[in-house]
Each structure stands twice: as C-alpha cells, then as structure tokens.
mmCIF file of C-alpha atoms in Angstrom:
data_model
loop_
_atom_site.group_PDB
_atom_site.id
_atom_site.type_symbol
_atom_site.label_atom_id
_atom_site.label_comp_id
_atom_site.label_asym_id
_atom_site.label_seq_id
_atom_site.Cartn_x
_atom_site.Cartn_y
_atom_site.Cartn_z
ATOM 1 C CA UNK A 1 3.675 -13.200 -2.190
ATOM 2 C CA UNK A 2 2.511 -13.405 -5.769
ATOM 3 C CA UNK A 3 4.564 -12.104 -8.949
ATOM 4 C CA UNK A 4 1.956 -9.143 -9.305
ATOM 5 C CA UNK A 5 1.705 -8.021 -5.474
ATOM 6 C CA UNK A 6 5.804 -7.966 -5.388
ATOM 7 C CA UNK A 7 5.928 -5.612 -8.533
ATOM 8 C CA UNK A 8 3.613 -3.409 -7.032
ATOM 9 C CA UNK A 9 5.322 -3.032 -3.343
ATOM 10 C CA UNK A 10 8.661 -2.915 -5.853
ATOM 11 C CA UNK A 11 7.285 0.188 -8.103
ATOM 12 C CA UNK A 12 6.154 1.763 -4.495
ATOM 13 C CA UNK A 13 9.584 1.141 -2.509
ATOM 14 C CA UNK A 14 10.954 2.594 -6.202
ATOM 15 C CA UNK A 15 9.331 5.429 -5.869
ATOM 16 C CA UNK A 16 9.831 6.444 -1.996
ATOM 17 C CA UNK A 17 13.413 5.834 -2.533
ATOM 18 C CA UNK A 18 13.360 8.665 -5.609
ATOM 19 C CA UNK A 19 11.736 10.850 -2.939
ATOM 20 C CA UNK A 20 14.010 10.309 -0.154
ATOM 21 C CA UNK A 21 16.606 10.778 -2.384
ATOM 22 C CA UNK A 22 15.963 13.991 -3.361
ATOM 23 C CA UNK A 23 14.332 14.872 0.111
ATOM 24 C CA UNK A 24 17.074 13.786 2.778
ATOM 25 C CA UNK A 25 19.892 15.472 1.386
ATOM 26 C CA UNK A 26 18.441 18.489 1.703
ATOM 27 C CA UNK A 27 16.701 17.946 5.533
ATOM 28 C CA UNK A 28 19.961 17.265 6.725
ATOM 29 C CA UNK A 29 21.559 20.793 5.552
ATOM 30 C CA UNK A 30 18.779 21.860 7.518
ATOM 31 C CA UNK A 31 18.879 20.054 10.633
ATOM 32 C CA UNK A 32 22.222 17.906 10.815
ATOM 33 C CA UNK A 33 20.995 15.094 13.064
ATOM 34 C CA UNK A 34 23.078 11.897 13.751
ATOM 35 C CA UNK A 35 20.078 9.777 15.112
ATOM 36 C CA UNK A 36 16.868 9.160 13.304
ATOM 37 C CA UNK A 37 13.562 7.662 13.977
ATOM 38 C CA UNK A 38 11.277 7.049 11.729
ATOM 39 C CA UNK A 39 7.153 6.466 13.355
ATOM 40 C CA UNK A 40 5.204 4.312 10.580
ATOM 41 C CA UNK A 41 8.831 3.643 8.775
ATOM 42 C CA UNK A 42 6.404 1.166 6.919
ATOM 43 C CA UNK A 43 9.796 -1.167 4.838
ATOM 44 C CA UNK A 44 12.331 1.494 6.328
ATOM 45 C CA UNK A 45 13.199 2.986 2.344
ATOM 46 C CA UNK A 46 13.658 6.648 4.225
ATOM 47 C CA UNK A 47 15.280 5.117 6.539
ATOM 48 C CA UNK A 48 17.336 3.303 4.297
ATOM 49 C CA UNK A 49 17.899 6.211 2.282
ATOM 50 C CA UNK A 50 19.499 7.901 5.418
ATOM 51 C CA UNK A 51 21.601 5.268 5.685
ATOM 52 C CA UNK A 52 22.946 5.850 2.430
ATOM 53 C CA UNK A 53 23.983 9.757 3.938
ATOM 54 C CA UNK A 54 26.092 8.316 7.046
ATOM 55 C CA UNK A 55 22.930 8.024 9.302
ATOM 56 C CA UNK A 56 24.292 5.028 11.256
ATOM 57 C CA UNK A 57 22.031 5.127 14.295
ATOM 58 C CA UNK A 58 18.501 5.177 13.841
ATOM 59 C CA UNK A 59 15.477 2.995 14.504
ATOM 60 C CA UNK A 60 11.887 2.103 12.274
ATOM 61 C CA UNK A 61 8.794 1.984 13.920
ATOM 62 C CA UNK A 62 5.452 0.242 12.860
ATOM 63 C CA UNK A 63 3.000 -2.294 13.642
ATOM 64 C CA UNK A 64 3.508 -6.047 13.775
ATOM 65 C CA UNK A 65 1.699 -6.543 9.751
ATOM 66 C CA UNK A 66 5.157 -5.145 8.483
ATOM 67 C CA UNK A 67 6.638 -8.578 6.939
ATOM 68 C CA UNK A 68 10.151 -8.667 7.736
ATOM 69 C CA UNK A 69 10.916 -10.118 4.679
ATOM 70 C CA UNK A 70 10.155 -6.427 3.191
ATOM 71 C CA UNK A 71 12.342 -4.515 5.280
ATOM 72 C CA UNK A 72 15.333 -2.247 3.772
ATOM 73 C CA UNK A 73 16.851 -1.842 7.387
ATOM 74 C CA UNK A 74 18.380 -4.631 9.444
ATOM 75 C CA UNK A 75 15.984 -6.200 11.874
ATOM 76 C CA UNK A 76 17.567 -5.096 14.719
ATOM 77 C CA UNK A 77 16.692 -1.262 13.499
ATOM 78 C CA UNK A 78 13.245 -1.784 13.536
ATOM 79 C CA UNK A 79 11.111 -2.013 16.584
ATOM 80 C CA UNK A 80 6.994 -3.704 16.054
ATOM 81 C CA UNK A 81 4.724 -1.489 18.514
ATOM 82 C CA UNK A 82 0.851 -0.298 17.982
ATOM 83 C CA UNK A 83 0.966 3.601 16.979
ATOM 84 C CA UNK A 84 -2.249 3.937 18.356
ATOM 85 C CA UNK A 85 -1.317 3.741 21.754
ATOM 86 C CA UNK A 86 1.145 5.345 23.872
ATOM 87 C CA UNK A 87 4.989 4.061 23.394
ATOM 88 C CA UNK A 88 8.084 4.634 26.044
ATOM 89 C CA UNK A 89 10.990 5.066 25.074
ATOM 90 C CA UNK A 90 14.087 5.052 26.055
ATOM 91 C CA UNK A 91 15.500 7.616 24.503
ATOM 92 C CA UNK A 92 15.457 10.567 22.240
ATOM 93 C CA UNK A 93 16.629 11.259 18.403
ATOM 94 C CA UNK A 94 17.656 14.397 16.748
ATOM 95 C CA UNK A 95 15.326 13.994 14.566
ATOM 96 C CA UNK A 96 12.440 12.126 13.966
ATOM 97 C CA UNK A 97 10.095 11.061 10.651
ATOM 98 C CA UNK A 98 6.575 10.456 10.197
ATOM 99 C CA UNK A 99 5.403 10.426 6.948
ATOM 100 C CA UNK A 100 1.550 9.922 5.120
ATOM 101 C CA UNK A 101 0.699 7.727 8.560
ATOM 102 C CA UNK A 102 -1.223 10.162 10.635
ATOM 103 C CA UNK A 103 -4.611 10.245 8.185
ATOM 104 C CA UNK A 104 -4.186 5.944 8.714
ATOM 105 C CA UNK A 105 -4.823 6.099 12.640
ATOM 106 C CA UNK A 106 -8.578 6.598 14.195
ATOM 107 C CA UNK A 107 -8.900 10.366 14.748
ATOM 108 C CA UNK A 108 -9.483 9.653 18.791
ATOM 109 C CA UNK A 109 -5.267 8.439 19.003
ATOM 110 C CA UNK A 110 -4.393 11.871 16.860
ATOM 111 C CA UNK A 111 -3.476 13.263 20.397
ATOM 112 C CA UNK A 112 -1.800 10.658 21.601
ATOM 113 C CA UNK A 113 0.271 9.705 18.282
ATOM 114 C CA UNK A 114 1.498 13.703 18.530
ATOM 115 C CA UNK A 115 2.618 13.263 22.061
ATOM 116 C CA UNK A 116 4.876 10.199 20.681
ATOM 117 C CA UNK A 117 6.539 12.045 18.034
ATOM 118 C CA UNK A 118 7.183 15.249 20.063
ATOM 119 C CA UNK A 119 8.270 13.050 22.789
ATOM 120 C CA UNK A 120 10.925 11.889 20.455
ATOM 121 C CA UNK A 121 12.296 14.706 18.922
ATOM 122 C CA UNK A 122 12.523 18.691 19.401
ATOM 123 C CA UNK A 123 12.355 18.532 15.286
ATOM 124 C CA UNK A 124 9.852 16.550 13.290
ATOM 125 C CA UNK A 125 8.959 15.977 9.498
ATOM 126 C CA UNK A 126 5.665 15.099 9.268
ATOM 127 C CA UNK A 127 3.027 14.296 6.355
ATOM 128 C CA UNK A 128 -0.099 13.316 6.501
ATOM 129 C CA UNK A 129 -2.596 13.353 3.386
ATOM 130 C CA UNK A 130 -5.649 16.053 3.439
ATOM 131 C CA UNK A 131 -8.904 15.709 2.660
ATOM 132 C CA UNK A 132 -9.887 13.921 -0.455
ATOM 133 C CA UNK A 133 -6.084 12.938 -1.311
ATOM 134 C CA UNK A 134 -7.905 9.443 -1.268
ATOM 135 C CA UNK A 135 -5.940 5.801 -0.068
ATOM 136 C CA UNK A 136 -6.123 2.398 1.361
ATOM 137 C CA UNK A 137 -7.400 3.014 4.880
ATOM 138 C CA UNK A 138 -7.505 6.803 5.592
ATOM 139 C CA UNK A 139 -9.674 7.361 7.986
ATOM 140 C CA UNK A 140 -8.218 10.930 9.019
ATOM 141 C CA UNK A 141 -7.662 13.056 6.395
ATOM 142 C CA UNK A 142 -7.249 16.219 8.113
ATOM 143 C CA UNK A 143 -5.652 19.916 6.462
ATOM 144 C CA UNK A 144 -2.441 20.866 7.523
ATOM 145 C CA UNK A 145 -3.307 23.077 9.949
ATOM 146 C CA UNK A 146 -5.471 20.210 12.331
ATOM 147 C CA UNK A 147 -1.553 18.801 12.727
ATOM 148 C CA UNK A 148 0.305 22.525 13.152
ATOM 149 C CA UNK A 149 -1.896 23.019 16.084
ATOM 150 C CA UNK A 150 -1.457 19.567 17.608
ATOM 151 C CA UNK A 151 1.958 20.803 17.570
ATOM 152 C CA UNK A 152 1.647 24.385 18.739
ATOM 153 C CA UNK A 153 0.038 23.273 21.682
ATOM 154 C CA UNK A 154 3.373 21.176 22.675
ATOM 155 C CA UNK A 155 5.438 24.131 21.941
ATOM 156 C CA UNK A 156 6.612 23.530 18.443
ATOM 157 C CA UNK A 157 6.498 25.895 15.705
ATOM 158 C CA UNK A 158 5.611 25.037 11.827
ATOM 159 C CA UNK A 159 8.674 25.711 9.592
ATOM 160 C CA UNK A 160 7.891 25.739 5.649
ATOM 161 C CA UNK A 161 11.601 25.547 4.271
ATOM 162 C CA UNK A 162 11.378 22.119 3.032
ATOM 163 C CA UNK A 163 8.403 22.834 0.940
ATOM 164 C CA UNK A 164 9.011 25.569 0.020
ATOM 165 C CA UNK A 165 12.675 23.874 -1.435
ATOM 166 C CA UNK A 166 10.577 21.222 -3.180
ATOM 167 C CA UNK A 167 7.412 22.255 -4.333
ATOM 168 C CA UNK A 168 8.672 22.068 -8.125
ATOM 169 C CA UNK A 169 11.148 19.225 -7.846
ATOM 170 C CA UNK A 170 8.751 15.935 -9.762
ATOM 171 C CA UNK A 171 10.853 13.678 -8.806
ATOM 172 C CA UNK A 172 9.348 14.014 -5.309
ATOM 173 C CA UNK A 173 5.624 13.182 -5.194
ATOM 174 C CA UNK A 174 3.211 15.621 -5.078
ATOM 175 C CA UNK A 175 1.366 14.609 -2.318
ATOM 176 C CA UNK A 176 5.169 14.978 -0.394
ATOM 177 C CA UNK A 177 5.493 18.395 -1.592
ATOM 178 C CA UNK A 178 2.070 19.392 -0.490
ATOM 179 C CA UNK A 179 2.068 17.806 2.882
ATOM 180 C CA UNK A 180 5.660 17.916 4.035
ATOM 181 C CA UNK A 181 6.175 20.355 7.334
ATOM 182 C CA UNK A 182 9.184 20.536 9.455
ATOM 183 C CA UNK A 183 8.010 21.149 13.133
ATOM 184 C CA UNK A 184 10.541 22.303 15.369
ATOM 185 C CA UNK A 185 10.511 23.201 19.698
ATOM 186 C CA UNK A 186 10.838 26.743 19.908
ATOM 187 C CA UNK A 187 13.979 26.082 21.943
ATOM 188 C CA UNK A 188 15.667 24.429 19.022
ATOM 189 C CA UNK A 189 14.531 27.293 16.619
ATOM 190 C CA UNK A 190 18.060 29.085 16.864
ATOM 191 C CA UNK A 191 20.266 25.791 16.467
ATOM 192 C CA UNK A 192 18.893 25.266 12.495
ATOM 193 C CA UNK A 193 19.743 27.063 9.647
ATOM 194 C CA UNK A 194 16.153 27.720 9.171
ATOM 195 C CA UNK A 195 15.037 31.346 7.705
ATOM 196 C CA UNK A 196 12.790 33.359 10.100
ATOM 197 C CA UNK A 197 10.519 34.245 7.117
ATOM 198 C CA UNK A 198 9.890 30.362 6.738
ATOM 199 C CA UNK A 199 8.534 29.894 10.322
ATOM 200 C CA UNK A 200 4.553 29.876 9.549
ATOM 201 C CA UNK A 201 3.092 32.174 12.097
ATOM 202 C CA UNK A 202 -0.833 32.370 10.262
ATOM 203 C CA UNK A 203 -1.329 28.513 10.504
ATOM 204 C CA UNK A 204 -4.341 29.191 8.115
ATOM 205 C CA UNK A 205 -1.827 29.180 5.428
ATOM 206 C CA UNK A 206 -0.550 25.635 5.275
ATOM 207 C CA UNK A 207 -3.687 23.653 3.801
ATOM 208 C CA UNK A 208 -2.742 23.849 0.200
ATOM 209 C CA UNK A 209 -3.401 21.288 -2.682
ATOM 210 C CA UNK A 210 -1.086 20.892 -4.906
ATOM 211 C CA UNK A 211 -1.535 22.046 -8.206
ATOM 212 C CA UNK A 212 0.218 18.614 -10.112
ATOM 213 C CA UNK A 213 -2.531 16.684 -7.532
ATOM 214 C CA UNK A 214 -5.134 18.760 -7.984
ATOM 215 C CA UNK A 215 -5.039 18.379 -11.569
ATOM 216 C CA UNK A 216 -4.865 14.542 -11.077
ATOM 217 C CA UNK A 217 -7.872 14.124 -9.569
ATOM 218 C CA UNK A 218 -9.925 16.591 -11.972
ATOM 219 C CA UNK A 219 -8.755 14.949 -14.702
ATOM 220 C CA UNK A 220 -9.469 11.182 -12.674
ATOM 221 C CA UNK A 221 -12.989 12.948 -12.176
ATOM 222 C CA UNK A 222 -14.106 14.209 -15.370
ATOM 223 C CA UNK A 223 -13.421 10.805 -16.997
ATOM 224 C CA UNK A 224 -15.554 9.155 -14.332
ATOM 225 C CA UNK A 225 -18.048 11.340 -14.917
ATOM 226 C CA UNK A 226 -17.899 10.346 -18.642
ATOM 227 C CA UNK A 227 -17.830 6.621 -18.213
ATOM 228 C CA UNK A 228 -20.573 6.460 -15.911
ATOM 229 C CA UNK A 229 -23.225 9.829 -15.799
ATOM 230 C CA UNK A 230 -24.885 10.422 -12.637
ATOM 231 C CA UNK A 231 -27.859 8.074 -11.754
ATOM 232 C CA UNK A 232 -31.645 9.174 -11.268
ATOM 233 C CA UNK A 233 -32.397 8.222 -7.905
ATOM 234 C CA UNK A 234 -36.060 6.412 -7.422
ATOM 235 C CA UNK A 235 -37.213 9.380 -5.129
ATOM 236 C CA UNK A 236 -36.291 11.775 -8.154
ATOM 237 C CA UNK A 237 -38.656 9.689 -10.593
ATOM 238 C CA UNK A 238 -41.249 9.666 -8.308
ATOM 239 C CA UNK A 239 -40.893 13.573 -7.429
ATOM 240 C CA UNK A 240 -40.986 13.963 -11.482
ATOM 241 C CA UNK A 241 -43.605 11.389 -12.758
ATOM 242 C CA UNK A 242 -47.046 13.430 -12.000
ATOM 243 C CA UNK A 243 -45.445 16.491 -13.968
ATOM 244 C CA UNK A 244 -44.504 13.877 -16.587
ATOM 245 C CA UNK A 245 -47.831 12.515 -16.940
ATOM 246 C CA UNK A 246 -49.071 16.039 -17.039
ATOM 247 C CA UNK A 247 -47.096 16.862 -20.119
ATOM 248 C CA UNK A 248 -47.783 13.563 -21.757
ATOM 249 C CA UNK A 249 -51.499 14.052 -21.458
ATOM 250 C CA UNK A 250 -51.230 17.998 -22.802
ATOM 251 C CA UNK A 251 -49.116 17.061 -25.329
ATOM 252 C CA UNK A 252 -51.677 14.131 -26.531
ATOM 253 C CA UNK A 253 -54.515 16.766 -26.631
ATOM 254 C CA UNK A 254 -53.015 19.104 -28.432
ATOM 255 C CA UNK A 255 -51.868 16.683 -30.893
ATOM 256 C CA UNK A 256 -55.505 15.364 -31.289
ATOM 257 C CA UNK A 257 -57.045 18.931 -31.764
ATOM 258 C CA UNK A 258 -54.578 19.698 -33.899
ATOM 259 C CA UNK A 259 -55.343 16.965 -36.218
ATOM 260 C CA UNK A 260 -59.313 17.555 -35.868
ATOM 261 C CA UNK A 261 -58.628 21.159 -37.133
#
C-alpha cells in the first residue's frame, strides 16, 4: 500500500472511531446487548470500538476484498462471506450493525440483505446513504423510508432515539446523524428503554437531509457551477442559429439605412 493510500484509510478509520465513540456508548444504554455483529464491518473500527465498552463476543462480516492486514478485530472475529447472497448462520446476536453498506449492494439483493440482518437480530442499527449523498460505488441510494418498510414487513418497528440523541453532536458525521435508525421486533419493543414517542409510526417522516450535509453539497455545487458554467449543447446552437442569423441580418440593415439617412 502506498504512503498516500494508508493516510487516507488512516484519516477514515480516524474518523469512524470518533463516531463510534460517541455513538456506542449511548446504543448500549439503549439496548444492553452482550453479542454484536456487525454486516459490512468493513476494518471492524465499530466493532473495535465495542470492544473498548466490554463487548467481548461479537463477529465482522464482509466480503473477501477486506485486506486482513486492515482489520482492528482479531481474525478469528471476522467472518469473509458475499452480502449479496443469502448467509446461515449459526446463531443469533443481541444486536446487530449495518452501517452506510446497504446503498453499496445491487437494489435486486435489498430483500435478501434485510432478511440477513433481521435474521440476526430482533434489534438493528442501520444506515444507509440517500439519494444524492454521493460515494465510491452506490448504486442504491434509497430514502429512509425504502429501508423502514423492508423492515415493517418482517415485523420490526423504526425507533428514532438515537437520532434524535445525536443530531447536533459534530463529532459524529452528518451523514450518521441523518441516516442512523434503530429497528427493533415488536416483541422486543418492551425490553428497551426506548420512549414510545420515539417509535416512528408515519414512516414518511424519516427521509431527512441533514442540514450540516445539505449545506455541504450547496456550497460543493455553487463553486462547480463557478469553475465550470453550464455548456451549450450542439442541438441548442442549432435550435438558435436561424433566429441568430435573423437578427444579424436586421441588425445589418438597419445599420446601413441608418447611415444612408
């Protein structure tokens, strides 16, 4: 790996660590789990930062790319398997993770990635970036609401504590704040120390943009628009030249009568 490519993956495992810093501390007042996995754990740095909270058992899942060499979890934590397909396990974990992964698999596997993580878990974090949020290979941006009713129709309701705890806090992304929702089996509902008023019932009213991204990518946009104005495509000129012509010619005549008078 070359000196530039390992201070970028540094400044990114930086940053998700600040996150799950701020982030896990407050999931497990909320939830309390003593196993973890985490779908599309990418290095592991959530996991990692679990492990920092007492989290001893938990597991990392992703797809063979993941170089080993990267990983902030022992080996033996983290399991190489294709998200796009169906994966047994074993088990189950009190909690599981998926975070800014979803919008990276083909929309046709949506269905079956759900089934995974609800498979896994009777509570779920889950991310995934909306429309526009822009990144290396999203090819599903979807609002938050395309996910709330994958998991609705398993039986799992959309809780809005975490977000609702975070919006404000910078030192969590803004793309985390925006996209981060808890989904929990209605069974387990009464077992967390989650607020009634903070279970979403209108689904409509998850997709949100941040304001801190929002302002981002205006700001990203107008000076785009500066650097480089909109082109004139060749249809355009075409569509424009008769008129032009017109003009030029009326303008010509009028010049020369004007100098005849």
């Amino acid at each position: 790996m070359g000196k530039y490519q390992k201070k970028w993956y540094d400044k990114k495992r930086q940053d998700k660590a600040k996150a799950a810093r701020e982030v896990v501390p407050k999931l497990l007042e909320l939830v309390n789990p003593d196993t973890v996995v985490d779908v599309g754990c990418g290095d592991g740095t959530w996991l990692s930062v679990f492990a920092e909270h007492d989290i001893d058992e938990y597991l990392g899942v992703d797809g063979e790319w993941i170089d080993r060499g990267l990983l902030q979890i022992p080996e033996e934590n983290f399991l190489s398997a294709d998200l796009t397909k169906t994966i047994n396990f074993d088990r189950t974990y009190d909690l599981a993770v998926s975070l800014e992964v979803g919008e990276h698999l083909p929309p046709t596997t949506a269905d079956t990635f759900v089934d995974t993580l609800t498979s896994l878990s009777p509570v779920v974090l889950f991310s995934a970036a909306v429309p526009h949020q822009e990144g290396t290979y999203h090819v599903n941006e979807q609002w938050q609401k395309y996910w709330a009713e994958q998991f609705k129709n398993r039986g799992y309701e959309a809780v809005n504590t975490l977000r609702r705890r975070l919006w404000s806090n910078d030192r969590v992304h803004d793309f985390y704040r925006q996209n981060f929702v808890l989904y929990v089996e209605e069974d387990a509902l009464d077992q967390l120390d989650i607020p009634r008023n903070d279970v979403v019932r209108d689904l409509e009213q998850l997709s949100v943009v941040h304001p801190e991204l929002f302002e981002r990518k205006m700001t990203r946009f107008k000076k785009a628009r500066r650097l480089a104005p909109g082109t004139i495509s060749l249809r355009d000129v075409l569509r424009g030249l008769p008129r032009l012509i017109y003009h030029t010619i009326k303008r010509r005549l009028t010049s020369d009568r004007n100098r005849k008078q």
